[in-house]
Coordinates of C-alpha atoms in Angstrom, one line a residue:
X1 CA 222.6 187.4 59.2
X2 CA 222.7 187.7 55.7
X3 CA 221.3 191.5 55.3
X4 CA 223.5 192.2 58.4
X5 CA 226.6 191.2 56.2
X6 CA 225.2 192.8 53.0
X7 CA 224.5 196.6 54.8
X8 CA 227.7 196.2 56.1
X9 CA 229.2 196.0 52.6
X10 CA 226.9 198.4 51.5
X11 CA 228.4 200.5 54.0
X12 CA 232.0 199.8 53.0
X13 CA 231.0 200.9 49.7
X14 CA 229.4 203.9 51.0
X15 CA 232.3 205.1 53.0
X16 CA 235.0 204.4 49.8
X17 CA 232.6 205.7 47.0
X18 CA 232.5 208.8 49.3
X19 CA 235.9 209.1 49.3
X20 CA 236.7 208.6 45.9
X21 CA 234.4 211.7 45.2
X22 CA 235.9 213.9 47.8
X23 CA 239.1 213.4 46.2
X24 CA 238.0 214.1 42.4
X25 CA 236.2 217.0 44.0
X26 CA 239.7 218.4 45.5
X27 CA 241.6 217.5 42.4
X28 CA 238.9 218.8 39.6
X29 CA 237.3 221.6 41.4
X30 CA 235.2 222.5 38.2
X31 CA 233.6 218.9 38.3
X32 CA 233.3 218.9 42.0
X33 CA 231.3 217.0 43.5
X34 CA 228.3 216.4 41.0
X35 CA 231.4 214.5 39.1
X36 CA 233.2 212.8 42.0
X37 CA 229.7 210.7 43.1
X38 CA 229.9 209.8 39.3
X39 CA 233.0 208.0 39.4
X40 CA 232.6 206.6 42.9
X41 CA 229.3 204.8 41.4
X42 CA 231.0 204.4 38.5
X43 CA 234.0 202.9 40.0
X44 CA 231.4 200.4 42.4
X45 CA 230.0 199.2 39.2
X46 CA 233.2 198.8 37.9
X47 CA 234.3 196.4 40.9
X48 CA 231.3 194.4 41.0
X49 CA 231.6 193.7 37.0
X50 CA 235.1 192.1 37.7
X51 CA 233.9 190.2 40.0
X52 CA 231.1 188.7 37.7
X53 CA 233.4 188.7 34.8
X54 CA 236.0 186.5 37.1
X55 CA 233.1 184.1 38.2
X56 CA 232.3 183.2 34.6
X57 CA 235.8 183.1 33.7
X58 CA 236.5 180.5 36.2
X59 CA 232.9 178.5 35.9
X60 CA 234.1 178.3 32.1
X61 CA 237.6 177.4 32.8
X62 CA 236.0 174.0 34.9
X63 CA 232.9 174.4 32.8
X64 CA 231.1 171.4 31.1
X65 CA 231.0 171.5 27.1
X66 CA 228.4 173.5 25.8
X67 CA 225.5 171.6 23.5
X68 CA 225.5 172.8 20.0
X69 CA 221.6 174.0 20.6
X70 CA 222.7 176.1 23.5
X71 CA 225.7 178.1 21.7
X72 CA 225.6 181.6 22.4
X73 CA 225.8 184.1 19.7
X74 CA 228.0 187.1 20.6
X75 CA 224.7 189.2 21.7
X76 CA 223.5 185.7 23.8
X77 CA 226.6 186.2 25.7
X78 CA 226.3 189.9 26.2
X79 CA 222.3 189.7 27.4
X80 CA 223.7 186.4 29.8
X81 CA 226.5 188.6 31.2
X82 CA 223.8 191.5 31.8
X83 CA 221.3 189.3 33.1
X84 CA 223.6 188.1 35.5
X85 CA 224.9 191.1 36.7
X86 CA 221.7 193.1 37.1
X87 CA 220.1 190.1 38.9
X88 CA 223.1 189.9 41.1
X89 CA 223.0 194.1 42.3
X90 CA 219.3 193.6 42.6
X91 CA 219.5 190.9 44.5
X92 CA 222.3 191.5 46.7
X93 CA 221.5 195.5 47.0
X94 CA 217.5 195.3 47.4
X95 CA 215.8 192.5 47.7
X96 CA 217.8 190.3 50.2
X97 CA 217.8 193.5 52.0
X98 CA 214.0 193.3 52.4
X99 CA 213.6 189.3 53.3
X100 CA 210.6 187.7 52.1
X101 CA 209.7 185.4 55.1
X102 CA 205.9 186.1 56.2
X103 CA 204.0 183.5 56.0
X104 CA 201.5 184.4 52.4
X105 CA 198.5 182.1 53.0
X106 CA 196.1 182.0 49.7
X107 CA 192.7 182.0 49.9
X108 CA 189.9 179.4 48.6
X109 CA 191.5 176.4 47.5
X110 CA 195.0 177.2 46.4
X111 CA 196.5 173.9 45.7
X112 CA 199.6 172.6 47.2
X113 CA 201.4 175.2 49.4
X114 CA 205.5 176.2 48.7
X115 CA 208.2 176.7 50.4
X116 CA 211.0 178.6 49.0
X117 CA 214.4 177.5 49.9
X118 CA 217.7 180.1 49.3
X119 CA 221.3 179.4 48.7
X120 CA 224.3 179.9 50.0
X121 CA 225.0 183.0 51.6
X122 CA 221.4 184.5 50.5
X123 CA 218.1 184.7 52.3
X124 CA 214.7 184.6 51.8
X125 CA 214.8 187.7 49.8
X126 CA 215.9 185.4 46.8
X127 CA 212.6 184.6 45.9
X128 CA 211.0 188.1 45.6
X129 CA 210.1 187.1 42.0
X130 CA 208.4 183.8 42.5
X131 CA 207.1 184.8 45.1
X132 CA 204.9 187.5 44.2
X133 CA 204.6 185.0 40.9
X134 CA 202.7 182.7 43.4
X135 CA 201.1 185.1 45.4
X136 CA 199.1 186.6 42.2
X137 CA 198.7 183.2 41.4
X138 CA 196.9 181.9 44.4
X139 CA 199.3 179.8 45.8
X140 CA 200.6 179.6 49.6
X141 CA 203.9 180.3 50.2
X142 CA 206.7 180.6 52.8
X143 CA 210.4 181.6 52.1
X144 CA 212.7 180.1 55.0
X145 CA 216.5 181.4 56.1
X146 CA 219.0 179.3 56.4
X147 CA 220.9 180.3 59.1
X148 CA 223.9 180.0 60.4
X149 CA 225.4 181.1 57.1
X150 CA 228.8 178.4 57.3
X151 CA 226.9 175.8 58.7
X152 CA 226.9 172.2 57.5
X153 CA 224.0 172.1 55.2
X154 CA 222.8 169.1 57.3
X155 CA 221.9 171.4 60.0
X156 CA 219.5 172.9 57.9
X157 CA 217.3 170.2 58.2
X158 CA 215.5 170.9 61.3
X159 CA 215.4 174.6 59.8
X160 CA 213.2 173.3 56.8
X161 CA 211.1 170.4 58.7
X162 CA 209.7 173.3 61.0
X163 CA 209.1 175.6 57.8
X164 CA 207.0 173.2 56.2
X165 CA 205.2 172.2 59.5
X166 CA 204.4 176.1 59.6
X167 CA 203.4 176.0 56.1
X168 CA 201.1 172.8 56.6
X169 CA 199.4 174.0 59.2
X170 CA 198.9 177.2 58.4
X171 CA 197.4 176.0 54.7
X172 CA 195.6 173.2 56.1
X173 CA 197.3 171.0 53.7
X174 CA 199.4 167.9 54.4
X175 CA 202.3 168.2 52.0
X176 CA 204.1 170.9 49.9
X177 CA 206.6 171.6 46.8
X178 CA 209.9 172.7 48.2
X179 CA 211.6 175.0 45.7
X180 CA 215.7 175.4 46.2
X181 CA 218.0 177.1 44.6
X182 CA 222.1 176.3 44.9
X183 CA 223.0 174.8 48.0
X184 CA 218.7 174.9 49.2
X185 CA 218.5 172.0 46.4
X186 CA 221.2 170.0 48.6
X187 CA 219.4 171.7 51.9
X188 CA 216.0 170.2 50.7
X189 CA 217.7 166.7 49.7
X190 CA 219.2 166.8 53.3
X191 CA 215.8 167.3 55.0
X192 CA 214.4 164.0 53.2
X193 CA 217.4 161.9 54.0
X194 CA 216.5 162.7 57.7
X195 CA 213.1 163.2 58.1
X196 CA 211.5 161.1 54.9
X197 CA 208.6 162.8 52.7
X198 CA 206.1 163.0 55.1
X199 CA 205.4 166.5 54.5
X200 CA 207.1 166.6 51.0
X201 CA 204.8 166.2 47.7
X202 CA 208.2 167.2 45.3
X203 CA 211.6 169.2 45.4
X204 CA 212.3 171.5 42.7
X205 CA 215.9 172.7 42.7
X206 CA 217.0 175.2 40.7
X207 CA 220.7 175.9 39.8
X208 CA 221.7 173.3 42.7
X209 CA 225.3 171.4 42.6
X210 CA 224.5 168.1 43.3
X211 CA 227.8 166.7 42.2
X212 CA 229.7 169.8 43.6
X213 CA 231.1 172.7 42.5
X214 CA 235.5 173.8 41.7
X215 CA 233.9 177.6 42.7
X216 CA 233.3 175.9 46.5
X217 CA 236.8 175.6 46.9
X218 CA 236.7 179.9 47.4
X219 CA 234.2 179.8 49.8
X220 CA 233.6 180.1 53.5
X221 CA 232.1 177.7 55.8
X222 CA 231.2 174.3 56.1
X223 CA 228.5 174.6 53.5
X224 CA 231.3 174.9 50.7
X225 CA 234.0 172.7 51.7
X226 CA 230.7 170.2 51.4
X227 CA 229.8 171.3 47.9
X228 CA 233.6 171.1 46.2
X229 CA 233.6 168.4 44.2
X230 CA 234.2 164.7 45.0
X231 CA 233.5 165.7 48.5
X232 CA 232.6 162.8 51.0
X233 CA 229.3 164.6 52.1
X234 CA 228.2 164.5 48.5
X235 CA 228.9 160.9 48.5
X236 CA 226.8 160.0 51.6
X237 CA 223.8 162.2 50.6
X238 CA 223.8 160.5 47.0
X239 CA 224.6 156.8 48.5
X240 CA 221.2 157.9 51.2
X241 CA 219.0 158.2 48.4
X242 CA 216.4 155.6 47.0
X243 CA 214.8 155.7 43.1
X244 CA 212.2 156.5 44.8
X245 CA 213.3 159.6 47.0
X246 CA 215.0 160.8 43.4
X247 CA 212.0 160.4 41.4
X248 CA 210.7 163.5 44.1
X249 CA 213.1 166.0 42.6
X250 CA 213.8 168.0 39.4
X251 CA 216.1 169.4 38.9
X252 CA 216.3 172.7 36.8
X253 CA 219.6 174.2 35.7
X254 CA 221.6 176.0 33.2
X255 CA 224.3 175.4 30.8
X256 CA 225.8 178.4 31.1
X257 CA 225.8 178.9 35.0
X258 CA 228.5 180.5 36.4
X259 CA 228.6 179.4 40.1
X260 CA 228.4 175.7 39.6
X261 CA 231.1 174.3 37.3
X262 CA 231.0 171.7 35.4
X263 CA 227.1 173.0 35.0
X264 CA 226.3 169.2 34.1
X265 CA 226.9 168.9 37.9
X266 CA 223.5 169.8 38.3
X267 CA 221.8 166.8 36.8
X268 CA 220.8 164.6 39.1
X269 CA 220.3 161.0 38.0
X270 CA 216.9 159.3 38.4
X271 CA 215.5 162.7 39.1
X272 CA 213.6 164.8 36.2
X273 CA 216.3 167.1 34.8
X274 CA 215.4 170.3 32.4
X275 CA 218.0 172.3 30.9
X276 CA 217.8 175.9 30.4
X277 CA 220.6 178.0 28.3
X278 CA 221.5 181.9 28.7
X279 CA 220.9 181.9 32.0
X280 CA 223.4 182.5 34.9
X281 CA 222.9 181.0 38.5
X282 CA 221.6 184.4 40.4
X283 CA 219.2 184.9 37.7
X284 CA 218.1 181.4 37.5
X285 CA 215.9 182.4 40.5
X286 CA 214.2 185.6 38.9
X287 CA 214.4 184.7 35.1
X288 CA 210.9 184.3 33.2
X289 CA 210.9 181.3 31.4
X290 CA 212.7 179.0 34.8
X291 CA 209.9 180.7 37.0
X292 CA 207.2 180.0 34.2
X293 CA 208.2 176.4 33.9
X294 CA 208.2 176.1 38.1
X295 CA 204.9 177.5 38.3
X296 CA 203.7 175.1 35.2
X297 CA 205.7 172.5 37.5
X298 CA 203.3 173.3 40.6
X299 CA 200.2 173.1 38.7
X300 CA 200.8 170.0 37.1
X301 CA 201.3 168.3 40.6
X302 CA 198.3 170.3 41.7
X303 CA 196.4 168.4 39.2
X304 CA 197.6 165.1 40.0
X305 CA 196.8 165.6 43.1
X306 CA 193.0 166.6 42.4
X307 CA 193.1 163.3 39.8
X308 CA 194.3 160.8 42.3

């Protein structure tokens, strides 16, 4: 559903980037229309610039303070804005358009087996990166959809169980490392409150708003009237949860997010919380040093599990 949505913008940029250049080819007939595609593109840049510009504007504007050791300098800010941006074309204009969601099965012995879980309004695409991160390093991996889009995240439950029964089977392992990013952090705490950890040897979640988010209030669906903040889900799923369920989960996130505001949202109490700076919320997903630490993350429990 979500590549259906995203060629159909595509599309709808198609059509008016076409027609911007048709018109600077009638009015500037020495440009013609070499010079009209130019601004069209230009002009579809433009747009989605604003867009990311507004989102960090209003992240800021509910935004958390800042530590002193995670002040950007004006070029931090420039490379964070870039990041985010270029992470956010590539990801909604190539690789959620190819989802990843074949089943990669390692071979020899690969260690615990991962499922990649998306966020709102994405798909499994998301996790080109770490996934081919995994893939050249051995590892099994599966990358689930969540679908319907605007459901209630608690219906993505059964969605996950099944994915990681796939996974199991297929890797002949018993448990495996979910990895979520956004509202798959919430998705993967759902799935335990209702089916336990059975199948789960740790949740990663990466970027997730655990105590909600004032950018949910703009969005669609369920999903995001359950992540705004002070919301009553939130409340039950937190109330659910045992030290022990929490002591599954870390949670990885950034101080300069620009999706989930206040950015502190994303610690989690009793759970292992690592802070990253310089880093928006799309790019968490792709940037090196979050997928180095996750992969260091799945060794480690890989060797715990080979010393117990």
């Amino acid at each position: 559903m979500a590549r259906r949505i995203l060629l159909l913008i595509m599309l709808v940029q198609l059509i008016a980037g076409l027609a911007i250049a048709r018109a600077v080819a009638g009015w500037w007939p020495a440009g013609g229309w070499p010079a009209g595609l130019l601004l069209a593109l230009a002009s579809v840049l433009l747009v989605r610039m604003v867009i990311s510009s507004n989102n960090f504007r209003m992240a800021r504007r509910a935004g958390s303070a800042v530590p002193a050791g995670h002040a950007l300098s004006l070029g931090g800010r420039l490379r964070l804005f870039w990041g985010e941006f270029s992470s956010s074309m590539g990801t909604s204009s190539w690789t959620m358009l190819r989802p990843r969601t074949t089943l990669h099965i390692a071979s020899g012995e690969q260690g615990l087996p991962v499922l990649l879980v998306h966020g709102y309004g994405c798909n499994g695409g998301y996790w080109t990166r770490l996934a081919m991160r995994l893939s050249a390093a051995g590892k099994s991996w599966l990358a689930v959809d969540l679908e319907p889009i605007g459901a209630g995240i608690d219906d993505y439950a059964p969605l996950i169980e099944a994915a990681l029964a796939r996974l199991c089977a297929a890797s002949g392992k018993p448990r495996a490392i979910v990895v979520g990013h956004s509202m798959g952090g919430l998705a993967a705490r759902a799935h335990l409150r209702r089916y336990g950890d059975a199948r789960v040897a740790h949740v990663i979640t990466v970027g997730a708003p655990h105590h909600g988010t004032a950018l949910a209030n703009f969005g669609p669906g369920l999903n995001a009237r359950q992540m705004q903040r002070g919301s009553a889900w939130l409340a039950e799923l937190a109330a659910s949860e045992t030290p022990q369920t929490r002591a599954l989960i870390t949670s990885l996130w950034s101080h300069h997010d620009n999706i989930v505001a206040p950015q502190e949202s994303a610690r989690l109490r009793g759970a292992g919380n690592v802070e990253f700076g310089g880093i928006g919320h799309v790019e968490l997903g792709s940037h090196p040093r979050v997928l180095r630490f996750i992969l260091d993350e799945i060794n480690r429990m890989d060797s715990a599990r080979i010393v117990r």
